[in-house]
Amino acid sequence: MDGEAGTTVAERSTAAVDVADNSGDEPLTAQADQSTADGVAKNRERDTDSDEAQGSGGTERPGKASAPELHSGHKLARRYRLEDCVTRLDGFSSWRAVDEKLRRAVGVHVLPADHTRARSVLAAARSSALLGDPRFVQVLDAVEENDLVYVVHEWLPDATELTTLLAAGPLEPHDAYQMVSQIASAMAAAHREGLAHLRLNPNAVLRTSTGQWRIRGLAVNAALRGIGSDTPQRTDTEAIGALLYAALTQRWPYESDAYGLSGLPKDIGLIAPDQVRAGIHRGLSELAMRALVNDGATASRHEAACTTPEELVKAIGEMPRIRPPEPTFTAPPEYQRTTYQQGTYGRPAPHPGVTQPVPTPPPPLQSRTGKALKWAVSALLITALGLGSWQLADALMDQGNKSEDTNQTQTTDGGDKNTPAPKPVRTLPIEDAAEYYPDGNPQHPDDVSKTYDGDTSTGWRTSSFLDGPKLVIKPGVGIVYDLGSAKEVSAATLSLRYGGNHTAVELYATDSPSSSTPLSSMKELGKVTTSSTSAKVTVGKPVKSRYVLVWLTALPYSGDDPANYSNRGYKQAITEVKFTG
């Protein structure tokens, strides 16, 4: 940090453990399973204090330590210049700042080093940074220095909070589906690493200009406020249900108003979204209730409650995919006749409101010259029609003679053995898919269904690797597709996100979709290498198989891709797969 004392995220491989061991606090993964004892409300759905929102302020409450005296223009580590205070609450403050070294906007949380939550905030920030999942707003630095603790995170100027989106009205069904799908998948990944959010609300969910959804404040928001939970997975799942409920109805699913949304009427309890507003998608309405009502007290029409993000991801995967709305085209305006008329220059302007008579044009071609011209044109047309008819008849006769000659030749040369008609090529429907990872390290298994959804804006991506194009630390990455039954496969066509040198694709027939099936036991159908964003693997001799593996063994290099939550490196993403047979 330019010579200043302090611990940065660059040392985060050991820092999170050191903080826990030296301070007497437990790491975040342990804290997530404990209830808090500091008197802060645990139910974050009803806790309406503002987050460190971009453009949203907070109300000041007495904290356990005095807030540091900071002001706009103050510099941390001679690098982060504070600009605007967006939250000042409970002994800490949150700022929009400028990283003068990298010349970019960042967000900063600051609190005194002697604050009762300072150590847990540091541990939470470092644990979140270790996750490194681009679906979450990334922690860039976590430092204790000069009696201050501060956490630096990404600032997304092109992103809009869900709170702001809902102020304009409920989301369209496709947008709500994308939101709950992406948020649930991201939180499932976080919980697999032992991390919880515990304060997942409309202020913490952002939509970027590319339509991707990102989550802010993983672990850190809860640590700043001392929020804990005995059942972190259930808490986050219910929060996702509340987000979906709000997205569908523009109402907060509790009696109290929160996040600019009106609560439900008192004394009627929780009612399904499609009973709050007409025209709501039935499947999404039921999904929101399954996530919200976690004690199993769901209405008879609802299926079993979802108590973890993983269960919610599975329930979303079982739903029919919601297609984006068809684009609407507005008809061009009708042609407006201009008011300009030939020969009006110098004439007095007509009085407003008075309809001016339009002079009737003279009938065309009424003179002797005009009549002669009409007869000449008619004669030419009749002559042209006659010639055209004669040529057409001559061509038809020639074609008939050629057909007779061809038939005679075939009878003479081949007898009755005519050439068979080519077999029609058809697209084979994909029933299911699963990521194939024999080394036990999957890429993004929750996204495989996006490779055959008919939408090339979504897809399944690999991780970003340091070495390439040929994969070094893994034999390959890929997906096994289930065609429903044994079908004859003649080719596979892939749409890819990244071009460049180079992508290597191999196609295999296998007896099982399981990753425990060794590659050596599969039958290779074909392979291809490409530097474009498409690849077609043609099978020399069509083979019947129910399960087909698409296996990538080399990946091109590409830079940072925030829209696809992908860092620079050797990587690839499959956006669409089609099999023909």
mmCIF file of N, CA and C in Angstrom, residues 91-133:
data_model
loop_
_atom_site.group_PDB
_atom_site.id
_atom_site.type_symbol
_atom_site.label_atom_id
_atom_site.label_comp_id
_atom_site.label_asym_id
_atom_site.label_seq_id
_atom_site.Cartn_x
_atom_site.Cartn_y
_atom_site.Cartn_z
ATOM 1 N N GLY A 91 -21.982 3.571 13.706
ATOM 2 C CA GLY A 91 -20.549 3.601 13.943
ATOM 3 C C GLY A 91 -19.683 3.387 12.733
ATOM 4 N N PHE A 92 -20.273 3.123 11.572
ATOM 5 C CA PHE A 92 -19.464 2.995 10.351
ATOM 6 C C PHE A 92 -20.049 3.913 9.290
ATOM 7 N N SER A 93 -19.268 4.161 8.252
ATOM 8 C CA SER A 93 -19.746 4.966 7.128
ATOM 9 C C SER A 93 -19.318 4.307 5.824
ATOM 10 N N SER A 94 -20.103 4.557 4.772
ATOM 11 C CA SER A 94 -19.821 3.997 3.445
ATOM 12 C C SER A 94 -19.715 5.145 2.454
ATOM 13 N N TRP A 95 -18.737 5.038 1.563
ATOM 14 C CA TRP A 95 -18.408 6.147 0.672
ATOM 15 C C TRP A 95 -18.254 5.683 -0.775
ATOM 16 N N ARG A 96 -18.546 6.619 -1.671
ATOM 17 C CA ARG A 96 -18.044 6.488 -3.040
ATOM 18 C C ARG A 96 -16.696 7.172 -3.055
ATOM 19 N N ALA A 97 -15.693 6.481 -3.585
ATOM 20 C CA ALA A 97 -14.329 7.015 -3.567
ATOM 21 C C ALA A 97 -13.677 6.820 -4.927
ATOM 22 N N VAL A 98 -12.478 7.367 -5.060
ATOM 23 C CA VAL A 98 -11.707 7.242 -6.299
ATOM 24 C C VAL A 98 -10.373 6.591 -5.973
ATOM 25 N N ASP A 99 -10.081 5.503 -6.675
ATOM 26 C CA ASP A 99 -8.765 4.879 -6.572
ATOM 27 C C ASP A 99 -7.835 5.668 -7.500
ATOM 28 N N GLU A 100 -7.005 6.527 -6.915
ATOM 29 C CA GLU A 100 -6.173 7.416 -7.726
ATOM 30 C C GLU A 100 -5.044 6.673 -8.425
ATOM 31 N N LYS A 101 -4.727 5.505 -7.944
ATOM 32 C CA LYS A 101 -3.660 4.727 -8.587
ATOM 33 C C LYS A 101 -4.155 4.113 -9.887
ATOM 34 N N LEU A 102 -5.375 3.544 -9.863
ATOM 35 C CA LEU A 102 -5.928 2.903 -11.050
ATOM 36 C C LEU A 102 -6.959 3.772 -11.754
ATOM 37 N N ARG A 103 -7.235 4.956 -11.193
ATOM 38 C CA ARG A 103 -8.147 5.925 -11.805
ATOM 39 C C ARG A 103 -9.517 5.309 -12.079
ATOM 40 N N ARG A 104 -10.135 4.819 -11.045
ATOM 41 C CA ARG A 104 -11.463 4.232 -11.171
ATOM 42 C C ARG A 104 -12.255 4.497 -9.900
ATOM 43 N N ALA A 105 -13.575 4.477 -10.005
ATOM 44 C CA ALA A 105 -14.432 4.644 -8.835
ATOM 45 C C ALA A 105 -14.492 3.342 -8.043
ATOM 46 N N VAL A 106 -14.525 3.463 -6.731
ATOM 47 C CA VAL A 106 -14.647 2.303 -5.846
ATOM 48 C C VAL A 106 -15.611 2.676 -4.718
ATOM 49 N N GLY A 107 -16.054 1.672 -3.990
ATOM 50 C CA GLY A 107 -16.832 1.876 -2.782
ATOM 51 C C GLY A 107 -15.979 1.541 -1.573
ATOM 52 N N VAL A 108 -16.159 2.253 -0.456
ATOM 53 C CA VAL A 108 -15.341 2.033 0.742
ATOM 54 C C VAL A 108 -16.236 2.051 1.984
ATOM 55 N N HIS A 109 -16.100 1.029 2.836
ATOM 56 C CA HIS A 109 -16.690 1.029 4.175
ATOM 57 C C HIS A 109 -15.575 1.373 5.165
ATOM 58 N N VAL A 110 -15.853 2.271 6.092
ATOM 59 C CA VAL A 110 -14.846 2.682 7.073
ATOM 60 C C VAL A 110 -15.461 2.592 8.472
ATOM 61 N N LEU A 111 -14.700 2.043 9.420
ATOM 62 C CA LEU A 111 -15.131 2.032 10.811
ATOM 63 C C LEU A 111 -13.897 2.046 11.709
ATOM 64 N N PRO A 112 -14.050 2.485 12.965
ATOM 65 C CA PRO A 112 -12.892 2.551 13.862
ATOM 66 C C PRO A 112 -12.334 1.156 14.145
ATOM 67 N N ALA A 113 -11.031 1.078 14.340
ATOM 68 C CA ALA A 113 -10.402 -0.216 14.614
ATOM 69 C C ALA A 113 -10.873 -0.795 15.940
ATOM 70 N N ASP A 114 -11.355 0.078 16.884
ATOM 71 C CA ASP A 114 -11.818 -0.445 18.174
ATOM 72 C C ASP A 114 -13.322 -0.706 18.175
ATOM 73 N N HIS A 115 -13.969 -0.640 17.019
ATOM 74 C CA HIS A 115 -15.388 -0.972 16.921
ATOM 75 C C HIS A 115 -15.564 -2.457 17.245
ATOM 76 N N THR A 116 -16.655 -2.786 17.906
ATOM 77 C CA THR A 116 -16.859 -4.179 18.324
ATOM 78 C C THR A 116 -16.960 -5.137 17.140
ATOM 79 N N ARG A 117 -17.265 -4.615 15.957
ATOM 80 C CA ARG A 117 -17.424 -5.510 14.801
ATOM 81 C C ARG A 117 -16.247 -5.411 13.833
ATOM 82 N N ALA A 118 -15.240 -4.655 14.158
ATOM 83 C CA ALA A 118 -14.145 -4.420 13.214
ATOM 84 C C ALA A 118 -13.476 -5.713 12.783
ATOM 85 N N ARG A 119 -13.198 -6.612 13.741
ATOM 86 C CA ARG A 119 -12.488 -7.843 13.386
ATOM 87 C C ARG A 119 -13.361 -8.763 12.520
ATOM 88 N N SER A 120 -14.656 -8.828 12.854
ATOM 89 C CA SER A 120 -15.536 -9.692 12.062
ATOM 90 C C SER A 120 -15.747 -9.114 10.662
ATOM 91 N N VAL A 121 -15.744 -7.785 10.528
ATOM 92 C CA VAL A 121 -15.865 -7.175 9.198
ATOM 93 C C VAL A 121 -14.645 -7.505 8.342
ATOM 94 N N LEU A 122 -13.454 -7.421 8.921
ATOM 95 C CA LEU A 122 -12.238 -7.784 8.195
ATOM 96 C C LEU A 122 -12.286 -9.242 7.750
ATOM 97 N N ALA A 123 -12.674 -10.130 8.673
ATOM 98 C CA ALA A 123 -12.728 -11.557 8.326
ATOM 99 C C ALA A 123 -13.752 -11.812 7.230
ATOM 100 N N ALA A 124 -14.913 -11.156 7.326
ATOM 101 C CA ALA A 124 -15.949 -11.349 6.305
ATOM 102 C C ALA A 124 -15.470 -10.846 4.944
ATOM 103 N N ALA A 125 -14.815 -9.681 4.911
ATOM 104 C CA ALA A 125 -14.342 -9.123 3.645
ATOM 105 C C ALA A 125 -13.309 -10.024 2.993
ATOM 106 N N ARG A 126 -12.404 -10.556 3.793
ATOM 107 C CA ARG A 126 -11.351 -11.420 3.229
ATOM 108 C C ARG A 126 -11.924 -12.744 2.758
ATOM 109 N N SER A 127 -12.918 -13.272 3.484
ATOM 110 C CA SER A 127 -13.554 -14.510 3.028
ATOM 111 C C SER A 127 -14.302 -14.281 1.719
ATOM 112 N N SER A 128 -14.981 -13.153 1.603
ATOM 113 C CA SER A 128 -15.701 -12.832 0.370
ATOM 114 C C SER A 128 -14.733 -12.650 -0.795
ATOM 115 N N ALA A 129 -13.579 -12.007 -0.537
ATOM 116 C CA ALA A 129 -12.585 -11.817 -1.602
ATOM 117 C C ALA A 129 -12.035 -13.140 -2.094
ATOM 118 N N LEU A 130 -11.907 -14.104 -1.196
ATOM 119 C CA LEU A 130 -11.373 -15.411 -1.587
ATOM 120 C C LEU A 130 -12.325 -16.147 -2.528
ATOM 121 N N LEU A 131 -13.631 -15.864 -2.435
ATOM 122 C CA LEU A 131 -14.588 -16.550 -3.315
ATOM 123 C C LEU A 131 -14.306 -16.198 -4.776
ATOM 124 N N GLY A 132 -14.098 -14.916 -5.064
ATOM 125 C CA GLY A 132 -13.722 -14.505 -6.426
ATOM 126 C C GLY A 132 -14.756 -14.794 -7.487
ATOM 127 N N ASP A 133 -16.040 -14.876 -7.111
ATOM 128 C CA ASP A 133 -17.104 -15.161 -8.070
ATOM 129 C C ASP A 133 -17.591 -13.845 -8.668
#
